[in-house]
Amino acid sequence: MVNALLQPDEGKSDVSRFKDAADFAGWSKTAIGSLAAEGILSGYPDGTFRPESKITRAEAVVVLNNAIQFATKTRSDIYNKAGVYGASSGVPSIVGSITVNASGVTLLNMVILGDLTVDGAETSGGITLQNVIVRGDTHINGGVNLTSVVDSTLGSLQVCMKSGDIRITAEGSTVIHRTALCWSAALEEKQLTGEGFIDVLLSREMAVGSGAELTGDFEAVNVDRNEVKLLLKRGTIRTVTFGKDSGGSVGYVGYDGKKSTIEHLVLDAVITIFGQGTIETATLNQGAEGSKFERKPGQIDGPQAGSAVIPPVGGGGSAPGGEVSVPTPPGDTAPPIFLATYPQWAAVSETGAQVTSKMNEQGQLYAVAVLQNDPAPTSAQVKAGLNSGGSNALSYAQSFAAANAEAVLQLNGLSAGTDYDIYAVAADSTGNMQTMPVKGSVKTSGIAPLKFVTASLPNGKAGIPYAVTLESSGGIGTRYYSLTSGGLPIGTAFSSAGVFSGTPSVAGTYTFTLRVTDSRPASAEQSFTLTVEPPEPLTFVTTTLPNGKMGTPYAVTLESSGGLGTRNYSLTSGGLPIGTAFSSAGVFSGTPSVAGTYTFTLRVTDSQPASASKTFTIVVEPPEPITFITTSLPNGKAGTPYAVTLESSGGIGTRYYSLVSGGLPIGTAFSSAGVFSGTPSVAGTYTFTLRVTDSRPASAEQSFTLTVEPPEPLTFVTTTLPNGKMGTPYAVTLESSGGLGTRNYSLTSGGLPIG
């Protein structure tokens, strides 16, 4: 876990310093080595690491402290370019101190153990903190006019701008424990689910005439500077304290209407409070004598409670009983005026426009963007961010504006190459607003900004091929991708076409930054986090083996799953059936020659190496009994060729035949292959016993009877002779049938024709 959070240099992964390094799991060696190289892990005094031992609570504290010291010293960074920095998802980035010197920066999923400093030469633009925890102090010194803090936690926030205006928004689950101002600032809570701004201080370093505008719910606000302004635009403050050095300062409660409440106001100096918002209790201490209120608090107490100056209903003049009327809330009823050459309008990017304003008094500046030639909105609609039809404008911005100082609004989310009309309107701190908005026109650049469309990467798995193609948009011409920082999962590659490919071989969480560049060249960067999950556990899929039979060929291929790379099999204990073999590919083969039950253990090993073992049992059954299939023989005939092949079954291997008793017919023979052949020459009945024997040897016997029938009777087929003619050659061959063997002819009586 510590290795995944800190991501130290994996090139320093030697574990040979530990005496028991051979006991380390393959997947853990890189992490242990790299953490040991950075001094985060050190092992035990005897030179061992003891990977199988449980870590104690004290040891865990030491490791975490070492990790924090490592991150604080080595993981600090400076961001000089717009972009997203941090972890896009999953485990947050752990860093030391961070300095942001450019607008357009987003810090994402980050734990900052040191300080966060925002500075720079710019006077406009914004930064965003999203899911960020700052353990040290956060300093906003310049370079931006908007800081958005989303779902983040800041312990101490100090705002000491060198120039320009600043608005800080707290959104989502954000908590900002302490905020100290030495420069005018607007603090706003938006769609808040957390505590937001808790304590706010207008410090002694603030300039005379500067102030703070608050929107939301605040726990405590303290004013330590004289002649400054505290404006509660909308919301609630539990306790507001104007200290003894704050004399001449002014408070506004609900200058944007009556939707504001101060639950407890404590005055230690003479203060004037304007506005129609609610003050539940006001405590006037020594030094606050003669403080003035536009609207009477619900309750006034304290040593100087009787000195409060409150205008009579209807205002003006002296009230009965000697009450002193207040010549203000301010008699100013005129709206602010834009100074010469202001507002100024500019398209600052493919999707953004900018309004720069300077007006004669402090107040608030509002602006909206609509499509060119759309009907003009009213001042009230501009203030609310609406178009003339009462719907949300295409873009809306607002900002606190100091007197005679430039205030800049950024209108974002516009389309490239499009004409827009921009309407701006100003209101002063007492709510006097210009009756007509001022109109300007801009055209955004025709080139859409270069940006990543792919915002996150799917998880991979060690040993499984991984392929993802990144997508981006905008820019000009061909887009090329490159790795700018961090490291890819081992076994993978990243091409200039934006294609991840390969087979990751080491599980872990990998964070890196990619850049896309177009033909201008312009570029954009995006931080990605890719989690490579461990491979599935190595296991046997084949859990049993089929029975074999003695003398019958046996072939089975084992199957397994999980693991990484090539799997090799081996026999670790027990014995295989005689006549069989087992290969490293997991193949049983051979012909078992001895019946019986064989139990043995096999191991499968992958490339990590990881292994799994399984015990198997093979039953080798005995062969079928050897037996004659041929149980009788056909009759033969004396003098006629005779051929019969015996058949048998069962047994093992080659079967051989033999005559064990009796005699064969004269003229015939019997081979070891079980073949009768020959020509019987003597009729009769012959009884004999034959044996068949296999390779074990096992045998079976069978008695046979073979009848040789007599030959057919000897007889002349030719019974007459043709006539002859004197002097003409005469030739006739006699034919006969039956009998046995060669037939010979002879003259037994009478005489043949002369010649």
PDB file of C-alpha atoms in Angstrom, residues 187-438:
ATOM      1  CA  LEU A 187     -15.547  34.189  -0.085  1.00  0.00           C
ATOM      2  CA  GLU A 188     -18.495  32.192  -1.391  1.00  0.00           C
ATOM      3  CA  GLU A 189     -20.051  28.848  -0.445  1.00  0.00           C
ATOM      4  CA  LYS A 190     -21.772  27.051  -3.351  1.00  0.00           C
ATOM      5  CA  GLN A 191     -23.772  23.810  -3.269  1.00  0.00           C
ATOM      6  CA  LEU A 192     -22.040  22.999  -0.020  1.00  0.00           C
ATOM      7  CA  THR A 193     -22.401  19.724   1.884  1.00  0.00           C
ATOM      8  CA  GLY A 194     -19.395  20.227   4.189  1.00  0.00           C
ATOM      9  CA  GLU A 195     -18.599  22.950   6.718  1.00  0.00           C
ATOM     10  CA  GLY A 196     -17.098  25.348   4.157  1.00  0.00           C
ATOM     11  CA  PHE A 197     -15.383  28.449   5.578  1.00  0.00           C
ATOM     12  CA  ILE A 198     -15.327  28.227   9.369  1.00  0.00           C
ATOM     13  CA  ASP A 199     -13.230  31.093  10.811  1.00  0.00           C
ATOM     14  CA  VAL A 200     -12.372  34.250   8.818  1.00  0.00           C
ATOM     15  CA  LEU A 201      -9.981  37.036   9.848  1.00  0.00           C
ATOM     16  CA  LEU A 202      -9.674  40.498   8.274  1.00  0.00           C
ATOM     17  CA  SER A 203      -6.098  41.003   9.417  1.00  0.00           C
ATOM     18  CA  ARG A 204      -4.110  44.106  10.327  1.00  0.00           C
ATOM     19  CA  GLU A 205      -2.220  43.767   7.018  1.00  0.00           C
ATOM     20  CA  MET A 206      -5.294  44.717   4.957  1.00  0.00           C
ATOM     21  CA  ALA A 207      -5.194  48.104   3.213  1.00  0.00           C
ATOM     22  CA  VAL A 208      -7.499  50.902   4.347  1.00  0.00           C
ATOM     23  CA  GLY A 209     -10.652  50.840   2.200  1.00  0.00           C
ATOM     24  CA  SER A 210     -10.311  47.158   1.311  1.00  0.00           C
ATOM     25  CA  GLY A 211     -12.855  44.597   2.360  1.00  0.00           C
ATOM     26  CA  ALA A 212     -14.320  41.113   2.344  1.00  0.00           C
ATOM     27  CA  GLU A 213     -17.541  39.955   0.683  1.00  0.00           C
ATOM     28  CA  LEU A 214     -19.054  36.824   2.261  1.00  0.00           C
ATOM     29  CA  THR A 215     -21.726  34.536   0.848  1.00  0.00           C
ATOM     30  CA  GLY A 216     -22.735  31.459   2.852  1.00  0.00           C
ATOM     31  CA  ASP A 217     -22.717  30.276   6.466  1.00  0.00           C
ATOM     32  CA  PHE A 218     -19.671  31.173   8.597  1.00  0.00           C
ATOM     33  CA  GLU A 219     -18.834  30.260  12.174  1.00  0.00           C
ATOM     34  CA  ALA A 220     -16.782  33.288  13.190  1.00  0.00           C
ATOM     35  CA  VAL A 221     -15.480  36.471  11.526  1.00  0.00           C
ATOM     36  CA  ASN A 222     -12.966  38.753  13.249  1.00  0.00           C
ATOM     37  CA  VAL A 223     -12.013  42.245  12.022  1.00  0.00           C
ATOM     38  CA  ASP A 224      -8.631  43.507  13.298  1.00  0.00           C
ATOM     39  CA  ARG A 225      -8.083  46.385  10.811  1.00  0.00           C
ATOM     40  CA  ASN A 226      -9.502  49.904  10.927  1.00  0.00           C
ATOM     41  CA  GLU A 227     -11.471  51.430   8.058  1.00  0.00           C
ATOM     42  CA  VAL A 228     -12.208  48.214   6.158  1.00  0.00           C
ATOM     43  CA  LYS A 229     -15.510  46.821   4.926  1.00  0.00           C
ATOM     44  CA  LEU A 230     -17.195  43.562   5.863  1.00  0.00           C
ATOM     45  CA  LEU A 231     -20.046  42.660   3.486  1.00  0.00           C
ATOM     46  CA  LEU A 232     -22.361  39.769   4.303  1.00  0.00           C
ATOM     47  CA  LYS A 233     -24.017  39.480   0.937  1.00  0.00           C
ATOM     48  CA  ARG A 234     -26.188  36.516   1.790  1.00  0.00           C
ATOM     49  CA  GLY A 235     -26.128  33.849   4.497  1.00  0.00           C
ATOM     50  CA  THR A 236     -25.371  33.605   8.218  1.00  0.00           C
ATOM     51  CA  ILE A 237     -22.458  34.392  10.530  1.00  0.00           C
ATOM     52  CA  ARG A 238     -22.609  32.934  14.021  1.00  0.00           C
ATOM     53  CA  THR A 239     -20.289  35.528  15.585  1.00  0.00           C
ATOM     54  CA  VAL A 240     -18.793  38.735  14.144  1.00  0.00           C
ATOM     55  CA  THR A 241     -16.227  40.565  16.265  1.00  0.00           C
ATOM     56  CA  PHE A 242     -14.918  44.029  15.379  1.00  0.00           C
ATOM     57  CA  GLY A 243     -11.783  44.320  17.546  1.00  0.00           C
ATOM     58  CA  LYS A 244     -10.498  47.357  19.386  1.00  0.00           C
ATOM     59  CA  ASP A 245      -8.266  48.287  16.408  1.00  0.00           C
ATOM     60  CA  SER A 246     -11.104  48.151  13.858  1.00  0.00           C
ATOM     61  CA  GLY A 247     -12.494  51.651  14.398  1.00  0.00           C
ATOM     62  CA  GLY A 248     -13.997  53.331  11.370  1.00  0.00           C
ATOM     63  CA  SER A 249     -14.774  50.047   9.682  1.00  0.00           C
ATOM     64  CA  VAL A 250     -18.156  49.437   8.080  1.00  0.00           C
ATOM     65  CA  GLY A 251     -20.364  46.380   8.040  1.00  0.00           C
ATOM     66  CA  TYR A 252     -23.057  45.537   5.487  1.00  0.00           C
ATOM     67  CA  VAL A 253     -25.647  42.938   6.450  1.00  0.00           C
ATOM     68  CA  GLY A 254     -27.709  41.745   3.532  1.00  0.00           C
ATOM     69  CA  TYR A 255     -26.739  44.409   1.027  1.00  0.00           C
ATOM     70  CA  ASP A 256     -28.050  41.955  -1.579  1.00  0.00           C
ATOM     71  CA  GLY A 257     -31.445  41.940   0.178  1.00  0.00           C
ATOM     72  CA  LYS A 258     -32.652  40.761   3.588  1.00  0.00           C
ATOM     73  CA  LYS A 259     -31.443  37.153   3.292  1.00  0.00           C
ATOM     74  CA  SER A 260     -28.594  37.652   5.762  1.00  0.00           C
ATOM     75  CA  THR A 261     -28.247  37.131   9.502  1.00  0.00           C
ATOM     76  CA  ILE A 262     -25.582  37.839  12.108  1.00  0.00           C
ATOM     77  CA  GLU A 263     -26.481  35.858  15.202  1.00  0.00           C
ATOM     78  CA  HIS A 264     -24.094  37.695  17.541  1.00  0.00           C
ATOM     79  CA  LEU A 265     -22.288  40.952  16.730  1.00  0.00           C
ATOM     80  CA  VAL A 266     -19.530  42.043  19.155  1.00  0.00           C
ATOM     81  CA  LEU A 267     -18.185  45.601  18.863  1.00  0.00           C
ATOM     82  CA  ASP A 268     -15.000  46.735  20.650  1.00  0.00           C
ATOM     83  CA  ALA A 269     -14.695  49.909  18.526  1.00  0.00           C
ATOM     84  CA  VAL A 270     -17.016  52.451  16.923  1.00  0.00           C
ATOM     85  CA  ILE A 271     -18.524  50.772  13.871  1.00  0.00           C
ATOM     86  CA  THR A 272     -21.322  51.603  11.404  1.00  0.00           C
ATOM     87  CA  ILE A 273     -23.544  48.735  10.271  1.00  0.00           C
ATOM     88  CA  PHE A 274     -25.674  49.134   7.129  1.00  0.00           C
ATOM     89  CA  GLY A 275     -28.232  46.847   5.530  1.00  0.00           C
ATOM     90  CA  GLN A 276     -31.667  45.389   6.132  1.00  0.00           C
ATOM     91  CA  GLY A 277     -30.402  41.981   7.195  1.00  0.00           C
ATOM     92  CA  THR A 278     -30.976  40.595  10.678  1.00  0.00           C
ATOM     93  CA  ILE A 279     -28.711  41.072  13.700  1.00  0.00           C
ATOM     94  CA  GLU A 280     -30.089  38.909  16.488  1.00  0.00           C
ATOM     95  CA  THR A 281     -27.872  40.222  19.300  1.00  0.00           C
ATOM     96  CA  ALA A 282     -25.394  43.116  19.325  1.00  0.00           C
ATOM     97  CA  THR A 283     -22.927  43.491  22.209  1.00  0.00           C
ATOM     98  CA  LEU A 284     -21.357  46.952  22.544  1.00  0.00           C
ATOM     99  CA  ASN A 285     -18.265  46.824  24.748  1.00  0.00           C
ATOM    100  CA  GLN A 286     -16.035  49.652  25.943  1.00  0.00           C
ATOM    101  CA  GLY A 287     -14.757  51.555  22.924  1.00  0.00           C
ATOM    102  CA  ALA A 288     -17.929  50.979  20.869  1.00  0.00           C
ATOM    103  CA  GLU A 289     -19.817  54.008  22.164  1.00  0.00           C
ATOM    104  CA  GLY A 290     -21.895  55.655  19.437  1.00  0.00           C
ATOM    105  CA  SER A 291     -21.860  52.755  16.967  1.00  0.00           C
ATOM    106  CA  LYS A 292     -24.617  53.121  14.373  1.00  0.00           C
ATOM    107  CA  PHE A 293     -27.105  50.667  12.904  1.00  0.00           C
ATOM    108  CA  GLU A 294     -29.317  51.109   9.838  1.00  0.00           C
ATOM    109  CA  ARG A 295     -31.649  48.439  11.206  1.00  0.00           C
ATOM    110  CA  LYS A 296     -32.111  47.876  14.914  1.00  0.00           C
ATOM    111  CA  PRO A 297     -30.735  44.562  16.200  1.00  0.00           C
ATOM    112  CA  GLY A 298     -33.153  42.182  17.890  1.00  0.00           C
ATOM    113  CA  GLN A 299     -31.295  42.663  21.190  1.00  0.00           C
ATOM    114  CA  ILE A 300     -28.556  45.068  22.295  1.00  0.00           C
ATOM    115  CA  ASP A 301     -26.433  44.401  25.379  1.00  0.00           C
ATOM    116  CA  GLY A 302     -23.003  45.201  26.768  1.00  0.00           C
ATOM    117  CA  PRO A 303     -21.574  48.160  28.706  1.00  0.00           C
ATOM    118  CA  GLN A 304     -22.292  50.593  25.851  1.00  0.00           C
ATOM    119  CA  ALA A 305     -25.711  49.198  24.861  1.00  0.00           C
ATOM    120  CA  GLY A 306     -27.390  52.514  25.573  1.00  0.00           C
ATOM    121  CA  SER A 307     -25.103  54.418  23.225  1.00  0.00           C
ATOM    122  CA  ALA A 308     -26.245  52.648  20.062  1.00  0.00           C
ATOM    123  CA  VAL A 309     -27.427  55.067  17.389  1.00  0.00           C
ATOM    124  CA  ILE A 310     -30.458  53.756  15.524  1.00  0.00           C
ATOM    125  CA  PRO A 311     -32.494  55.814  12.997  1.00  0.00           C
ATOM    126  CA  PRO A 312     -36.184  56.280  13.769  1.00  0.00           C
ATOM    127  CA  VAL A 313     -38.781  54.547  11.613  1.00  0.00           C
ATOM    128  CA  GLY A 314     -39.126  56.730   8.559  1.00  0.00           C
ATOM    129  CA  GLY A 315     -35.582  58.008   9.045  1.00  0.00           C
ATOM    130  CA  GLY A 316     -34.142  61.495   9.281  1.00  0.00           C
ATOM    131  CA  GLY A 317     -34.047  64.053  12.076  1.00  0.00           C
ATOM    132  CA  SER A 318     -33.954  63.544  15.796  1.00  0.00           C
ATOM    133  CA  ALA A 319     -36.247  61.017  17.345  1.00  0.00           C
ATOM    134  CA  PRO A 320     -38.248  61.641  20.484  1.00  0.00           C
ATOM    135  CA  GLY A 321     -36.311  61.053  23.635  1.00  0.00           C
ATOM    136  CA  GLY A 322     -33.145  62.482  22.182  1.00  0.00           C
ATOM    137  CA  GLU A 323     -32.348  59.674  19.759  1.00  0.00           C
ATOM    138  CA  VAL A 324     -29.835  60.781  17.165  1.00  0.00           C
ATOM    139  CA  SER A 325     -30.739  60.091  13.555  1.00  0.00           C
ATOM    140  CA  VAL A 326     -28.111  58.467  11.371  1.00  0.00           C
ATOM    141  CA  PRO A 327     -27.300  60.450   8.234  1.00  0.00           C
ATOM    142  CA  THR A 328     -26.526  57.151   6.497  1.00  0.00           C
ATOM    143  CA  PRO A 329     -27.053  54.150   5.475  1.00  0.00           C
ATOM    144  CA  PRO A 330     -25.204  55.739   2.916  1.00  0.00           C
ATOM    145  CA  GLY A 331     -27.013  58.520   1.176  1.00  0.00           C
ATOM    146  CA  ASP A 332     -25.411  57.167  -2.062  1.00  0.00           C
ATOM    147  CA  THR A 333     -28.230  56.294  -4.453  1.00  0.00           C
ATOM    148  CA  ALA A 334     -26.213  56.472  -7.674  1.00  0.00           C
ATOM    149  CA  PRO A 335     -24.955  53.318  -9.396  1.00  0.00           C
ATOM    150  CA  PRO A 336     -21.257  52.928 -10.157  1.00  0.00           C
ATOM    151  CA  ILE A 337     -19.828  54.368 -13.371  1.00  0.00           C
ATOM    152  CA  PHE A 338     -17.384  52.594 -15.685  1.00  0.00           C
ATOM    153  CA  LEU A 339     -14.244  54.643 -16.228  1.00  0.00           C
ATOM    154  CA  ALA A 340     -13.207  55.750 -19.708  1.00  0.00           C
ATOM    155  CA  THR A 341     -12.286  52.920 -22.151  1.00  0.00           C
ATOM    156  CA  TYR A 342     -14.021  50.355 -19.899  1.00  0.00           C
ATOM    157  CA  PRO A 343     -15.424  47.695 -20.100  1.00  0.00           C
ATOM    158  CA  GLN A 344     -12.989  46.010 -22.486  1.00  0.00           C
ATOM    159  CA  TRP A 345     -13.897  42.837 -24.369  1.00  0.00           C
ATOM    160  CA  ALA A 346     -11.636  40.092 -25.711  1.00  0.00           C
ATOM    161  CA  ALA A 347     -11.774  36.508 -26.935  1.00  0.00           C
ATOM    162  CA  VAL A 348      -8.971  34.825 -25.008  1.00  0.00           C
ATOM    163  CA  SER A 349      -9.263  31.264 -26.330  1.00  0.00           C
ATOM    164  CA  GLU A 350     -11.290  29.015 -28.576  1.00  0.00           C
ATOM    165  CA  THR A 351     -13.894  28.671 -25.812  1.00  0.00           C
ATOM    166  CA  GLY A 352     -13.428  31.705 -23.596  1.00  0.00           C
ATOM    167  CA  ALA A 353     -13.982  35.462 -23.522  1.00  0.00           C
ATOM    168  CA  GLN A 354     -12.866  38.080 -21.036  1.00  0.00           C
ATOM    169  CA  VAL A 355     -14.444  41.273 -19.684  1.00  0.00           C
ATOM    170  CA  THR A 356     -12.122  43.815 -18.065  1.00  0.00           C
ATOM    171  CA  SER A 357     -13.760  46.584 -16.024  1.00  0.00           C
ATOM    172  CA  LYS A 358     -12.763  49.561 -13.922  1.00  0.00           C
ATOM    173  CA  MET A 359     -15.380  51.615 -12.061  1.00  0.00           C
ATOM    174  CA  ASN A 360     -15.467  54.600  -9.749  1.00  0.00           C
ATOM    175  CA  GLU A 361     -16.563  52.789  -6.590  1.00  0.00           C
ATOM    176  CA  GLN A 362     -16.367  49.428  -4.957  1.00  0.00           C
ATOM    177  CA  GLY A 363     -19.015  46.902  -5.853  1.00  0.00           C
ATOM    178  CA  GLN A 364     -19.856  43.867  -7.915  1.00  0.00           C
ATOM    179  CA  LEU A 365     -19.429  43.214 -11.641  1.00  0.00           C
ATOM    180  CA  TYR A 366     -21.672  40.791 -13.581  1.00  0.00           C
ATOM    181  CA  ALA A 367     -21.505  39.602 -17.207  1.00  0.00           C
ATOM    182  CA  VAL A 368     -23.295  37.133 -19.510  1.00  0.00           C
ATOM    183  CA  ALA A 369     -22.615  35.887 -23.042  1.00  0.00           C
ATOM    184  CA  VAL A 370     -25.391  35.298 -25.613  1.00  0.00           C
ATOM    185  CA  LEU A 371     -25.331  34.575 -29.335  1.00  0.00           C
ATOM    186  CA  GLN A 372     -24.787  37.620 -31.490  1.00  0.00           C
ATOM    187  CA  ASN A 373     -27.985  39.543 -32.320  1.00  0.00           C
ATOM    188  CA  ASP A 374     -30.006  37.791 -29.605  1.00  0.00           C
ATOM    189  CA  PRO A 375     -32.298  40.223 -27.710  1.00  0.00           C
ATOM    190  CA  ALA A 376     -30.568  42.178 -24.949  1.00  0.00           C
ATOM    191  CA  PRO A 377     -31.195  41.052 -21.344  1.00  0.00           C
ATOM    192  CA  THR A 378     -32.068  43.512 -18.572  1.00  0.00           C
ATOM    193  CA  SER A 379     -29.640  44.501 -15.827  1.00  0.00           C
ATOM    194  CA  ALA A 380     -31.474  42.240 -13.374  1.00  0.00           C
ATOM    195  CA  GLN A 381     -31.224  39.325 -15.820  1.00  0.00           C
ATOM    196  CA  VAL A 382     -27.485  39.887 -16.295  1.00  0.00           C
ATOM    197  CA  LYS A 383     -27.013  39.929 -12.523  1.00  0.00           C
ATOM    198  CA  ALA A 384     -28.897  36.612 -12.256  1.00  0.00           C
ATOM    199  CA  GLY A 385     -26.965  35.008 -15.152  1.00  0.00           C
ATOM    200  CA  LEU A 386     -29.990  34.852 -17.469  1.00  0.00           C
ATOM    201  CA  ASN A 387     -30.675  35.711 -21.111  1.00  0.00           C
ATOM    202  CA  SER A 388     -33.567  37.882 -22.292  1.00  0.00           C
ATOM    203  CA  GLY A 389     -35.924  34.889 -22.250  1.00  0.00           C
ATOM    204  CA  GLY A 390     -35.228  34.144 -18.590  1.00  0.00           C
ATOM    205  CA  SER A 391     -33.166  30.992 -19.262  1.00  0.00           C
ATOM    206  CA  ASN A 392     -29.552  30.473 -18.233  1.00  0.00           C
ATOM    207  CA  ALA A 393     -27.161  32.449 -20.413  1.00  0.00           C
ATOM    208  CA  LEU A 394     -24.531  30.600 -22.454  1.00  0.00           C
ATOM    209  CA  SER A 395     -21.905  31.741 -19.954  1.00  0.00           C
ATOM    210  CA  TYR A 396     -22.017  33.784 -16.745  1.00  0.00           C
ATOM    211  CA  ALA A 397     -19.445  35.281 -14.393  1.00  0.00           C
ATOM    212  CA  GLN A 398     -19.334  37.732 -11.504  1.00  0.00           C
ATOM    213  CA  SER A 399     -16.585  39.271  -9.420  1.00  0.00           C
ATOM    214  CA  PHE A 400     -15.959  41.707  -6.588  1.00  0.00           C
ATOM    215  CA  ALA A 401     -14.574  44.983  -7.965  1.00  0.00           C
ATOM    216  CA  ALA A 402     -12.510  47.450  -5.960  1.00  0.00           C
ATOM    217  CA  ALA A 403     -12.807  51.154  -6.680  1.00  0.00           C
ATOM    218  CA  ASN A 404     -10.598  52.415  -9.535  1.00  0.00           C
ATOM    219  CA  ALA A 405      -9.017  48.986  -9.999  1.00  0.00           C
ATOM    220  CA  GLU A 406      -9.366  46.565 -12.869  1.00  0.00           C
ATOM    221  CA  ALA A 407     -11.673  43.612 -12.345  1.00  0.00           C
ATOM    222  CA  VAL A 408     -11.605  40.747 -14.839  1.00  0.00           C
ATOM    223  CA  LEU A 409     -14.382  38.263 -15.585  1.00  0.00           C
ATOM    224  CA  GLN A 410     -13.800  35.001 -17.459  1.00  0.00           C
ATOM    225  CA  LEU A 411     -16.687  33.684 -19.571  1.00  0.00           C
ATOM    226  CA  ASN A 412     -15.973  30.033 -20.341  1.00  0.00           C
ATOM    227  CA  GLY A 413     -17.719  27.170 -22.112  1.00  0.00           C
ATOM    228  CA  LEU A 414     -18.210  28.988 -25.431  1.00  0.00           C
ATOM    229  CA  SER A 415     -17.907  27.405 -28.888  1.00  0.00           C
ATOM    230  CA  ALA A 416     -14.937  27.889 -31.186  1.00  0.00           C
ATOM    231  CA  GLY A 417     -15.257  30.286 -34.126  1.00  0.00           C
ATOM    232  CA  THR A 418     -18.549  31.823 -32.946  1.00  0.00           C
ATOM    233  CA  ASP A 419     -19.764  35.434 -32.629  1.00  0.00           C
ATOM    234  CA  TYR A 420     -21.095  36.447 -29.198  1.00  0.00           C
ATOM    235  CA  ASP A 421     -22.616  39.529 -27.614  1.00  0.00           C
ATOM    236  CA  ILE A 422     -21.490  40.150 -24.034  1.00  0.00           C
ATOM    237  CA  TYR A 423     -23.504  42.234 -21.585  1.00  0.00           C
ATOM    238  CA  ALA A 424     -21.952  43.640 -18.403  1.00  0.00           C
ATOM    239  CA  VAL A 425     -23.567  45.484 -15.510  1.00  0.00           C
ATOM    240  CA  ALA A 426     -22.176  46.836 -12.227  1.00  0.00           C
ATOM    241  CA  ALA A 427     -23.666  47.430  -8.782  1.00  0.00           C
ATOM    242  CA  ASP A 428     -22.098  49.216  -5.822  1.00  0.00           C
ATOM    243  CA  SER A 429     -21.815  47.902  -2.274  1.00  0.00           C
ATOM    244  CA  THR A 430     -25.158  49.391  -1.249  1.00  0.00           C
ATOM    245  CA  GLY A 431     -27.041  47.704  -4.068  1.00  0.00           C
ATOM    246  CA  ASN A 432     -27.286  50.589  -6.563  1.00  0.00           C
ATOM    247  CA  MET A 433     -27.168  48.886  -9.969  1.00  0.00           C
ATOM    248  CA  GLN A 434     -26.786  50.325 -13.445  1.00  0.00           C
ATOM    249  CA  THR A 435     -30.171  50.457 -15.184  1.00  0.00           C
ATOM    250  CA  MET A 436     -28.872  49.286 -18.572  1.00  0.00           C
ATOM    251  CA  PRO A 437     -26.181  46.675 -19.232  1.00  0.00           C
ATOM    252  CA  VAL A 438     -23.244  47.622 -21.461  1.00  0.00           C
TER     253      VAL A 438
END
